[in-house]
Coordinates of C-alpha atoms in Angstrom, one line a residue:
Chain A
X22 CA 3.7 66.1 7.7
X23 CA 3.2 63.5 10.4
X24 CA 5.8 62.2 12.8
X25 CA 5.8 58.9 10.8
X26 CA 6.7 60.4 7.5
X27 CA 9.7 62.4 8.9
X28 CA 11.0 59.5 11.0
X29 CA 13.1 57.7 8.4
X30 CA 14.6 60.9 6.9
X31 CA 15.4 62.2 10.4
X32 CA 17.1 58.9 11.4
X33 CA 19.1 59.0 8.1
X34 CA 20.3 62.5 8.9
X35 CA 21.2 61.4 12.5
X36 CA 23.1 58.5 11.0
X37 CA 25.1 60.8 8.8
X38 CA 26.0 63.0 11.8
X39 CA 26.9 59.9 13.8
X40 CA 29.1 58.6 11.0
X41 CA 30.8 62.0 10.6
X42 CA 31.4 62.2 14.3
X43 CA 32.8 58.7 14.4
X44 CA 35.2 59.5 11.5
X45 CA 36.3 62.9 12.8
X46 CA 36.8 62.2 16.5
X47 CA 39.6 60.1 17.8
X48 CA 42.8 59.9 19.8
X49 CA 45.0 60.8 16.9
X50 CA 43.9 64.4 17.3
X51 CA 43.5 65.1 13.6
X52 CA 41.8 68.4 12.7
X53 CA 38.7 68.2 10.5
X54 CA 40.4 69.3 7.3
X55 CA 43.3 66.9 8.0
X56 CA 40.8 64.1 8.6
X57 CA 38.9 64.8 5.4
X58 CA 42.1 65.2 3.4
X59 CA 43.3 61.9 4.8
X60 CA 40.1 60.1 3.9
X61 CA 39.5 61.5 0.4
X62 CA 42.9 63.0 -0.6
X63 CA 45.5 61.2 -2.8
X64 CA 48.5 61.4 -0.4
X65 CA 49.7 58.5 1.7
X66 CA 50.7 60.3 4.9
X67 CA 50.0 59.2 8.5
X68 CA 46.6 61.1 8.4
X69 CA 45.5 58.9 5.5
X70 CA 46.6 55.8 7.3
X71 CA 44.7 56.7 10.5
X72 CA 41.6 57.6 8.5
X73 CA 41.5 54.7 6.0
X74 CA 42.9 51.9 8.0
X75 CA 41.7 52.7 11.5
X76 CA 38.7 55.1 11.6
X77 CA 36.9 54.2 8.4
X78 CA 36.6 50.4 9.1
X79 CA 35.6 51.2 12.7
X80 CA 32.9 53.6 11.6
X81 CA 31.6 51.4 8.8
X82 CA 31.5 48.3 11.1
X83 CA 29.8 50.3 13.8
X84 CA 27.0 51.4 11.4
X85 CA 26.7 47.9 9.8
X86 CA 26.6 46.0 13.1
X87 CA 24.2 48.5 14.7
X88 CA 21.9 48.2 11.8
X89 CA 22.1 44.4 11.9
X90 CA 21.3 44.3 15.6
X91 CA 18.4 46.9 15.3
X92 CA 16.9 45.2 12.3
X93 CA 17.2 41.6 13.7
X94 CA 15.8 42.8 17.0
X95 CA 12.8 44.4 15.4
X96 CA 12.1 41.4 13.2
X97 CA 12.3 38.9 16.1
X98 CA 10.1 41.1 18.3
X99 CA 7.6 41.2 15.5
X100 CA 7.7 37.5 14.8
X101 CA 7.5 36.5 18.4
X102 CA 5.1 39.4 19.2
X103 CA 7.1 40.0 22.3
X104 CA 8.9 43.4 22.9
X105 CA 11.5 41.7 25.1
X106 CA 12.9 39.5 22.3
X107 CA 16.4 40.3 21.2
X108 CA 18.7 38.9 18.4
X109 CA 20.6 36.7 20.8
X110 CA 17.5 34.8 21.7
X111 CA 17.6 32.3 18.9
X112 CA 21.2 31.2 19.7
X113 CA 23.2 32.7 16.8
X114 CA 25.1 35.2 19.0
X115 CA 26.2 32.6 21.5
X116 CA 27.1 30.2 18.8
X117 CA 29.0 32.8 16.8
X118 CA 30.9 33.8 19.9
X119 CA 31.8 30.1 20.5
X120 CA 33.0 29.7 17.0
X121 CA 35.3 32.7 17.3
X122 CA 36.5 31.7 20.8
X123 CA 37.4 28.2 19.5
X124 CA 39.8 29.9 16.9
X125 CA 41.3 31.9 19.8
X126 CA 41.6 28.7 21.9
X127 CA 43.2 26.6 19.2
X128 CA 45.5 29.3 18.1
X129 CA 44.1 29.3 14.7
X130 CA 43.3 33.1 15.0
X131 CA 47.0 33.8 15.3
X132 CA 47.8 31.8 12.2
X133 CA 45.8 34.0 9.9
X134 CA 43.8 37.1 10.6
X135 CA 40.4 36.2 9.3
X136 CA 40.2 32.8 11.1
X137 CA 38.4 34.4 14.0
X138 CA 35.5 36.0 12.1
X139 CA 35.2 33.0 9.8
X140 CA 35.0 30.8 12.9
X141 CA 32.2 33.1 14.2
X142 CA 30.2 32.8 11.0
X143 CA 30.6 29.1 11.0
X144 CA 29.3 29.0 14.6
X145 CA 26.2 31.1 13.6
X146 CA 25.5 28.7 10.7
X147 CA 25.8 25.7 13.0
X148 CA 23.3 27.4 15.3
X149 CA 20.8 27.9 12.5
X150 CA 20.9 24.2 11.5
X151 CA 20.6 23.1 15.2
X152 CA 17.7 25.6 15.9
X153 CA 15.8 24.5 12.8
X154 CA 16.2 20.8 13.6
X155 CA 15.2 21.4 17.3
X156 CA 12.2 23.6 16.5
X157 CA 10.8 21.2 13.9
X158 CA 8.9 22.1 10.8
X159 CA 6.0 23.8 12.5
X160 CA 6.1 27.6 13.0
X161 CA 5.4 27.6 16.7
X162 CA 7.1 30.5 18.6
X163 CA 7.5 28.6 21.9
X164 CA 9.6 25.8 20.3
X165 CA 11.7 28.4 18.5
X166 CA 12.4 30.2 21.8
X167 CA 13.2 27.0 23.6
X168 CA 15.5 25.8 20.8
X169 CA 17.3 29.2 20.9
X170 CA 17.7 29.0 24.6
X171 CA 19.0 25.4 24.4
X172 CA 21.5 26.4 21.7
X173 CA 22.6 29.5 23.6
X174 CA 23.1 27.5 26.8
X175 CA 25.1 24.8 25.1
X176 CA 27.3 27.4 23.3
X177 CA 27.8 29.2 26.6
X178 CA 28.8 25.9 28.3
X179 CA 31.4 25.2 25.6
X180 CA 32.7 28.8 25.7
X181 CA 33.2 28.4 29.5
X182 CA 34.9 25.1 28.9
X183 CA 37.3 26.7 26.4
X184 CA 38.1 29.4 29.1
X185 CA 38.5 26.7 31.7
X186 CA 40.9 24.8 29.7
X187 CA 42.8 27.8 28.3
X188 CA 46.5 27.1 28.1
X189 CA 47.6 30.3 29.9
X190 CA 46.0 33.2 31.8
X191 CA 46.9 35.4 28.9
X192 CA 44.9 33.2 26.5
X193 CA 42.0 33.2 28.9
X194 CA 42.2 37.0 29.1
X195 CA 42.3 37.3 25.4
X196 CA 39.1 35.3 25.1
X197 CA 37.4 37.3 27.8
X198 CA 38.3 40.6 26.3
X199 CA 37.2 39.5 22.8
X200 CA 33.9 38.3 24.3
X201 CA 33.2 41.8 25.8
X202 CA 32.7 43.2 22.3
X203 CA 34.7 45.9 20.6
X204 CA 35.3 47.7 17.3
X205 CA 38.9 48.7 17.9
X206 CA 41.7 47.4 15.7
X207 CA 39.3 46.2 13.0
X208 CA 40.5 46.5 9.4
X209 CA 38.8 46.9 6.1
X210 CA 39.3 43.2 5.7
X211 CA 36.7 42.7 8.4
X212 CA 34.3 45.0 6.7
X213 CA 34.6 43.1 3.4
X214 CA 34.2 39.8 5.1
X215 CA 31.1 40.8 7.1
X216 CA 29.4 42.9 4.4
X217 CA 28.1 40.1 2.1
X218 CA 26.7 38.1 5.0
X219 CA 25.1 41.2 6.5
X220 CA 23.5 42.4 3.2
X221 CA 22.1 38.9 2.6
X222 CA 20.7 38.9 6.2
X223 CA 19.2 42.4 5.8
X224 CA 17.4 41.3 2.6
X225 CA 16.1 38.2 4.2
X226 CA 14.8 40.1 7.2
X227 CA 13.4 42.9 5.2
X228 CA 11.4 40.4 3.1
X229 CA 9.5 39.3 6.2
X230 CA 8.0 42.8 6.9
X231 CA 4.6 42.1 5.5
X232 CA 4.3 38.8 7.2
X233 CA 5.2 40.4 10.5
X234 CA 2.4 42.9 10.0
X235 CA 0.0 40.0 9.4
X236 CA 1.2 38.4 12.6
X237 CA -0.3 41.3 14.5
X238 CA -3.5 39.2 14.1
X239 CA -1.9 36.0 15.4
X240 CA -0.5 33.0 13.7
X241 CA -3.7 31.5 12.5
X242 CA -5.0 34.7 11.0
X243 CA -1.7 35.4 9.4
X244 CA -1.7 31.9 7.8
X245 CA -5.2 32.4 6.6
X246 CA -4.0 35.6 4.9
X247 CA -1.8 33.6 2.6
X248 CA 1.6 33.5 4.5
X249 CA 3.5 30.3 5.0
X250 CA 4.8 30.8 8.5
X251 CA 7.4 28.0 8.4
X252 CA 9.0 29.7 5.4
X253 CA 8.8 33.0 7.2
X254 CA 10.5 31.6 10.2
X255 CA 13.3 30.1 8.1
X256 CA 13.9 33.5 6.5
X257 CA 14.0 35.1 9.9
X258 CA 16.4 32.6 11.5
X259 CA 18.7 32.6 8.4
X260 CA 18.6 36.4 8.1
X261 CA 19.4 36.9 11.8
X262 CA 22.2 34.3 11.6
X263 CA 23.8 36.0 8.6
X264 CA 23.8 39.5 9.9
X265 CA 24.0 39.1 13.7
X266 CA 26.3 36.1 13.3
X267 CA 28.6 38.2 11.1
X268 CA 28.4 41.1 13.6
X269 CA 29.3 38.9 16.5
X270 CA 32.1 37.3 14.4
X271 CA 33.8 40.6 13.7
X272 CA 33.1 42.5 16.9
X273 CA 32.2 40.1 19.7
X274 CA 29.0 40.1 21.7
X275 CA 27.3 43.5 21.8
X276 CA 24.1 43.3 23.7
X277 CA 21.0 45.4 24.3
X278 CA 21.1 47.4 21.0
X279 CA 18.7 44.9 19.4
X280 CA 16.4 45.1 22.4
X281 CA 16.4 48.8 23.1
X282 CA 16.3 50.3 19.7
X283 CA 13.1 48.6 18.4
X284 CA 11.5 49.2 21.7
X285 CA 12.2 53.0 21.6
X286 CA 11.2 53.4 18.0
X287 CA 8.0 51.3 18.0
X288 CA 5.6 54.0 19.1
X289 CA 7.0 56.3 16.5
X290 CA 5.9 54.0 13.6
X291 CA 2.4 53.4 15.1
X292 CA 3.5 49.9 16.5
X293 CA 3.5 48.4 13.0
X294 CA 6.1 45.7 12.9
X295 CA 6.9 46.0 9.2
X296 CA 7.4 49.8 9.3
X297 CA 9.6 49.3 12.4
X298 CA 12.2 47.3 10.4
X299 CA 13.9 50.2 8.4
X300 CA 13.5 52.6 11.3
X301 CA 15.1 50.1 13.7
X302 CA 18.0 49.4 11.4
X303 CA 18.9 53.1 11.1
X304 CA 18.3 53.6 14.8
X305 CA 20.6 50.7 15.7
X306 CA 23.4 52.1 13.5
X307 CA 23.0 55.5 15.2
X308 CA 23.0 54.1 18.7
X309 CA 26.0 51.9 18.2
X310 CA 28.1 54.7 16.6
X311 CA 27.2 56.9 19.5
X312 CA 28.1 54.2 22.0
X313 CA 31.5 53.7 20.2
X314 CA 32.1 57.5 20.4
X315 CA 31.5 57.3 24.1
X316 CA 34.1 54.5 24.3
X317 CA 36.7 56.7 22.6
X318 CA 35.8 59.9 24.4
X319 CA 36.1 58.5 27.9
X320 CA 39.8 58.4 28.7
X321 CA 40.5 55.3 30.7
X322 CA 43.8 53.4 31.1
X323 CA 42.2 50.4 29.4
X324 CA 39.9 51.3 26.5
X325 CA 36.3 50.6 27.5
X326 CA 34.8 47.7 25.5
X327 CA 31.8 48.6 23.3
X328 CA 29.8 45.7 24.7
X329 CA 30.3 46.9 28.2
X330 CA 29.1 50.4 27.3
X331 CA 25.9 49.2 25.4
X332 CA 25.2 47.0 28.5
X333 CA 25.7 49.9 30.8
X334 CA 23.2 51.9 28.7
X335 CA 20.9 49.0 28.1
X336 CA 20.5 47.4 31.5
X337 CA 19.0 50.5 33.2
X338 CA 16.7 50.7 30.2
X339 CA 15.5 47.2 31.1
X340 CA 14.9 48.4 34.7
X341 CA 12.7 51.2 33.4
X342 CA 10.9 48.7 31.2
X343 CA 10.1 46.4 34.2
X344 CA 8.9 49.3 36.3
X345 CA 6.6 50.6 33.5
X346 CA 5.2 47.1 32.8
X347 CA 4.5 46.8 36.5
X348 CA 2.7 50.1 36.5
X349 CA 0.6 49.2 33.5
X350 CA -0.5 45.8 34.8
X351 CA -1.1 47.1 38.3
Chain B
X30 CA -26.9 25.1 -5.5
X31 CA -23.3 24.1 -6.3
X32 CA -21.0 24.0 -3.3
X33 CA -18.3 26.6 -3.1
X34 CA -16.3 24.7 -0.5
X35 CA -16.6 21.0 -0.2
X36 CA -15.1 18.5 2.3
X37 CA -15.1 14.9 1.3
X38 CA -14.2 12.0 3.6
X39 CA -12.3 14.5 5.7
X40 CA -10.1 12.9 8.4
X41 CA -7.9 15.1 10.6
X42 CA -5.5 14.1 13.4
X43 CA -3.9 16.6 15.8
X44 CA -0.7 14.9 16.9
X45 CA -1.7 11.3 17.5
X46 CA -5.3 12.1 18.4
X47 CA -7.9 11.5 15.7
X48 CA -10.2 14.5 15.7
X49 CA -12.3 14.3 12.6
X50 CA -13.4 10.8 11.4
X51 CA -14.1 11.2 7.8
X52 CA -16.9 13.8 7.3
X53 CA -18.5 15.3 4.3
X54 CA -19.8 18.9 4.2
X55 CA -20.8 21.4 1.5
X56 CA -20.7 25.2 2.0
X57 CA -22.3 27.5 -0.5
X58 CA -22.6 31.2 -1.1
X59 CA -25.7 33.1 0.2
X60 CA -26.2 31.0 3.3
X61 CA -25.4 31.2 7.0
X62 CA -24.3 27.8 8.3
X63 CA -23.9 27.2 12.0
X64 CA -21.4 24.6 13.2
X65 CA -22.5 23.4 16.6
X66 CA -21.7 20.6 19.0
X67 CA -20.4 20.1 22.5
X68 CA -16.8 20.9 23.6
X69 CA -14.3 18.6 21.9
X70 CA -16.7 17.7 19.0
X71 CA -14.2 18.9 16.5
X72 CA -15.8 22.2 15.4
X73 CA -12.7 24.4 15.5
X74 CA -10.6 21.6 13.8
X75 CA -13.2 21.3 11.1
X76 CA -13.1 25.1 10.5
X77 CA -9.3 25.2 10.4
X78 CA -9.3 22.3 7.9
X79 CA -11.9 24.1 5.8
X80 CA -9.7 27.2 5.8
X81 CA -6.7 25.2 4.6
X82 CA -4.8 25.7 7.9
X83 CA -4.6 22.0 8.7
X84 CA -3.6 19.3 6.3
X85 CA -6.1 16.4 6.3
X86 CA -4.9 12.9 7.0
X87 CA -7.3 11.5 4.4
X88 CA -10.0 13.0 2.3
X89 CA -9.8 16.5 0.9
X90 CA -11.3 19.9 0.8
X91 CA -12.0 21.6 -2.5
X92 CA -12.8 25.2 -3.4
X93 CA -14.8 25.4 -6.6
X94 CA -13.7 21.9 -7.4
X95 CA -9.9 22.5 -6.8
X96 CA -8.2 20.9 -3.8
X97 CA -7.0 23.5 -1.3
X98 CA -3.5 21.9 -1.2
X99 CA -3.1 22.7 -4.9
X100 CA -4.0 26.4 -4.6
X101 CA -1.4 29.1 -3.9
X102 CA -2.0 30.3 -0.3
X103 CA -2.6 33.9 -1.5
X104 CA -5.4 32.9 -4.0
X105 CA -7.0 30.7 -1.3
X106 CA -6.8 33.7 1.1
X107 CA -8.6 35.9 -1.5
X108 CA -11.6 33.5 -1.6
X109 CA -11.9 32.3 2.0
X110 CA -11.7 34.6 5.0
X111 CA -11.0 33.1 8.4
X112 CA -11.8 34.7 11.7
X113 CA -10.0 32.7 14.5
X114 CA -11.4 32.2 17.9
X115 CA -10.6 35.0 20.5
X116 CA -8.7 37.0 17.9
X117 CA -7.3 40.3 18.7
X118 CA -4.2 42.5 18.0
X119 CA -0.8 41.9 19.5
X120 CA 0.2 45.5 19.0
X121 CA -1.8 48.7 19.6
X122 CA -2.4 49.6 16.0
X123 CA -5.4 51.6 14.9
X124 CA -8.6 49.8 13.8
X125 CA -8.1 51.1 10.2
X126 CA -4.6 49.6 10.1
X127 CA -5.8 46.3 11.5
X128 CA -8.6 46.1 8.9
X129 CA -6.1 46.9 6.2
X130 CA -4.2 43.7 7.1
X131 CA -7.2 41.9 5.6
X132 CA -6.2 43.3 2.2
X133 CA -2.8 41.5 2.2
X134 CA -3.9 38.7 -0.2
X135 CA -4.6 41.4 -2.8
X136 CA -1.3 43.3 -2.4
X137 CA 1.7 42.6 -4.5
X138 CA 4.9 41.8 -2.6
X139 CA 6.3 45.3 -2.3
X140 CA 3.2 47.3 -3.3
X141 CA 1.6 49.7 -0.8
X142 CA -2.1 49.7 -0.3
X143 CA -3.9 51.9 -3.0
X144 CA -7.2 53.7 -3.4
X145 CA -8.9 50.3 -4.1
X146 CA -7.7 48.9 -0.8
X147 CA -8.7 52.0 1.1
X148 CA -12.2 51.8 -0.3
X149 CA -12.4 48.1 0.6
X150 CA -11.4 48.9 4.2
X151 CA -13.9 51.7 4.4
X152 CA -16.6 49.5 3.1
X153 CA -15.8 46.7 5.5
X154 CA -15.8 49.1 8.5
X155 CA -19.1 50.5 7.3
X156 CA -20.6 47.0 6.9
X157 CA -19.9 46.2 10.6
X158 CA -20.9 49.7 11.9
X159 CA -17.3 50.3 12.9
X160 CA -16.4 53.3 10.7
X161 CA -16.3 55.6 13.7
X162 CA -13.7 53.4 15.3
X163 CA -11.2 53.7 12.4
X164 CA -8.7 55.9 14.2
X165 CA -8.9 54.2 17.6
X166 CA -6.3 51.8 18.9
X167 CA -7.6 48.3 18.7
X168 CA -6.3 47.4 22.1
X169 CA -8.4 50.1 23.7
X170 CA -11.7 49.0 22.2
X171 CA -14.4 47.2 24.2
X172 CA -15.2 43.5 23.4
X173 CA -18.1 44.3 21.1
X174 CA -16.2 47.1 19.3
X175 CA -13.2 44.8 18.8
X176 CA -15.4 42.0 17.4
X177 CA -16.8 44.4 14.8
X178 CA -13.3 45.6 13.8
X179 CA -12.0 42.0 13.5
X180 CA -15.1 41.0 11.5
X181 CA -14.3 44.0 9.2
X182 CA -10.8 42.8 8.9
X183 CA -12.0 39.4 7.6
X184 CA -14.4 41.2 5.2
X185 CA -11.8 43.6 3.9
X186 CA -10.3 40.9 1.8
X187 CA -13.7 40.5 0.0
X188 CA -13.8 36.8 0.4
X189 CA -16.6 34.7 -1.1
X190 CA -16.7 32.6 2.0
X191 CA -16.2 33.6 5.6
X192 CA -15.3 31.1 8.3
X193 CA -15.8 32.4 11.8
X194 CA -14.8 30.5 15.0
X195 CA -17.0 31.5 17.9
X196 CA -17.2 35.1 17.0
X197 CA -19.8 35.9 19.7
X198 CA -18.3 34.2 22.7
X199 CA -17.4 36.7 25.3
X200 CA -19.9 39.3 24.0
X201 CA -22.9 40.6 26.0
X202 CA -26.4 39.8 24.8
X203 CA -26.7 43.1 22.8
X204 CA -23.5 42.6 21.0
X205 CA -24.2 38.9 20.3
X206 CA -27.5 39.7 18.6
X207 CA -25.8 42.5 16.8
X208 CA -22.9 40.3 15.6
X209 CA -25.4 37.6 14.4
X210 CA -27.4 40.3 12.5
X211 CA -24.2 41.3 10.7
X212 CA -23.4 37.7 9.8
X213 CA -26.9 37.2 8.5
X214 CA -26.8 40.4 6.5
X215 CA -23.5 39.2 4.9
X216 CA -25.2 35.9 3.9
X217 CA -28.2 37.8 2.5
X218 CA -25.7 39.9 0.4
X219 CA -24.4 36.8 -1.2
X220 CA -21.5 35.6 0.9
X221 CA -21.2 32.1 2.3
X222 CA -20.8 32.3 6.0
X223 CA -20.0 29.3 8.3
X224 CA -19.9 30.1 12.0
X225 CA -19.0 28.0 15.0
X226 CA -21.5 28.7 17.8
X227 CA -22.1 27.5 21.3
X228 CA -25.3 29.5 21.8
X229 CA -28.1 27.3 20.6
X230 CA -30.6 30.1 20.8
X231 CA -28.6 32.2 18.4
X232 CA -27.9 29.1 16.2
X233 CA -31.6 28.2 16.0
X234 CA -32.7 31.7 15.2
X235 CA -30.1 33.1 12.8
X236 CA -28.7 30.1 10.8
X237 CA -30.1 28.9 7.5
X238 CA -28.6 25.5 8.2
X239 CA -27.1 23.8 11.2
X240 CA -24.4 21.1 11.2
X241 CA -24.3 19.3 14.5
X242 CA -20.9 17.6 15.3
X243 CA -20.2 15.1 18.0
X244 CA -17.1 13.0 18.5
X245 CA -15.5 14.1 15.3
X246 CA -18.4 13.4 12.9
X247 CA -21.6 15.0 11.7
X248 CA -24.6 13.6 13.6
X249 CA -27.2 15.8 12.1
X250 CA -27.5 18.5 9.4
X251 CA -30.3 20.5 8.1
X252 CA -32.8 23.2 9.1
X253 CA -32.4 24.3 12.7
X254 CA -35.7 23.1 13.9
X255 CA -34.9 19.6 12.6
X256 CA -31.4 19.4 13.9
X257 CA -32.2 20.7 17.4
X258 CA -34.8 18.1 18.3
X259 CA -35.3 17.1 21.9
X260 CA -33.8 13.7 21.3
X261 CA -30.6 15.0 19.8
X262 CA -30.2 17.7 22.5
X263 CA -30.5 14.9 25.0
X264 CA -28.1 12.5 23.3
X265 CA -25.5 14.9 22.1
X266 CA -25.6 17.8 24.5
X267 CA -27.1 16.0 27.5
X268 CA -29.5 18.7 28.1
X269 CA -33.3 19.2 28.1
X270 CA -34.2 22.4 26.3
X271 CA -37.2 24.6 26.1
X272 CA -38.5 25.1 22.5
X273 CA -40.7 27.8 21.2
X274 CA -41.4 30.5 18.7
X275 CA -41.3 34.3 18.9
X276 CA -42.4 36.4 15.9
X277 CA -42.2 33.3 13.6
X278 CA -38.6 32.6 14.6
X279 CA -37.7 29.5 16.6
X280 CA -35.8 29.6 19.9
X281 CA -34.1 26.8 21.9
X282 CA -33.1 27.4 25.5
X283 CA -31.1 24.7 27.2
X284 CA -32.8 24.2 30.6
X285 CA -31.7 21.1 32.6
X286 CA -28.6 19.0 32.5
X287 CA -29.5 15.4 32.1
X288 CA -27.6 13.5 34.8
X289 CA -28.7 10.1 33.7
X290 CA -27.5 10.6 30.2
X291 CA -24.0 11.4 31.4
X292 CA -23.8 8.3 33.5
X293 CA -25.1 6.2 30.6
X294 CA -22.3 7.3 28.3

């Protein structure tokens, strides 16, 4: 058996372990039997509440968001044929964050609990429309990147404006903390809200796998092999918006997972962009669950934000990438 | 001979610039056609339009009588193979994996390559003497080796017609000759092959027919010795060339740039 054939099963097993760890470890100090009984048993005690209302949504969201980021990162890197692309590049993360921040700013999020994620998803959808309009009908990768950068910059400017005009320091702090990205205090309602969008996004992204393989030969050759690249780009942008937009909407901005995971797993699938998609989805789920375990395991007065931890892991990885690229081109 | 691929009154614009001014061209199976002309003549644009990658402004391209625009992209891809200029691989995949990409027009949406596809890949690699490169990473091959693998990729889809854009540019003399031998062998085996060339010596020697483009139109078409006359080389290429024969095959070697011709234009 080659490394390639065991990769997906191995990642799936790792994901099960990460999920188990995420469910069984936490500040409530439940023993493993207590936790399992709380999760699967019929009683309605405090253990059941901790497991079903706090840990289960947190673990599920961690896996779903990690998978979304890993999958979207792998798809974008394949489409752009650039290992430094990440899901935020096409503007959906920034716009989703803006949409969510606007509900915080206007106080809508206090009025009903799902206003914030719904605002985030609306922001992501607005970004898709804007990027598609800006990038035009051709499939050019440069215009797509430029459109994404423009949308991201504009969303960041408006997010800053909302912070600037925040009615009180507490409102500003609430926005900043939300922007840092976290999985704590999320409910099953968040899971149910995000799940349909994410599944739709996963399907759209998975359907681009073969075209991404063809793009190994460049855009012209891929077109000549029978792929309509403008349609592929639309699926990619929509798919990313659905899953990463929903991820950002429920958990805030979580960086680097979509950059690091595809990059680490690419050599293990023989650099084939299509084969990287499922591997990167599983790997993203594992990495985000582990990062969230780190968040809960490190006892700080203020709980560390997940986005901060992924950035702390991801940024040094970027340094290593720069050094390696320099060595290879020298 | 009936034409497999036919361009009629083909006009193509890139942005606002008119590149092809209404030209007619027939390509058939079992012949090696050289598309030649100076830089900016419209050779690559013509090849892309013939491959269905550019929509014409006016006129049309037909494959066995059917307009390209009316064909599903995948069925067009099964008939016409296209080898872009300076192609390569963006990821370090193996040569066999790269060549397998040429089978995509034959694969169902979620179907994995089967024995039939493996056989086509092996045959394509063998046809370009690249079988020994199958397990090597494409990014680590030399220019000549990479060219053979890319040619094999275009052949793996078993197209009836192959359109190749400057496949020999950047190759050393040995590999140029070798690549042209491969293309000629393909035409002898029954494929239609149209190839954009800058090297007039290779064009004169290997092609069954030459199509000389200048300023977005065809200025001459026919047997190499007829197309590459001294007058045309002077008016289109602005060069004086040496003509001769070696072993019954013609050669043309561009020799002097014609300064006066440039000033006269």
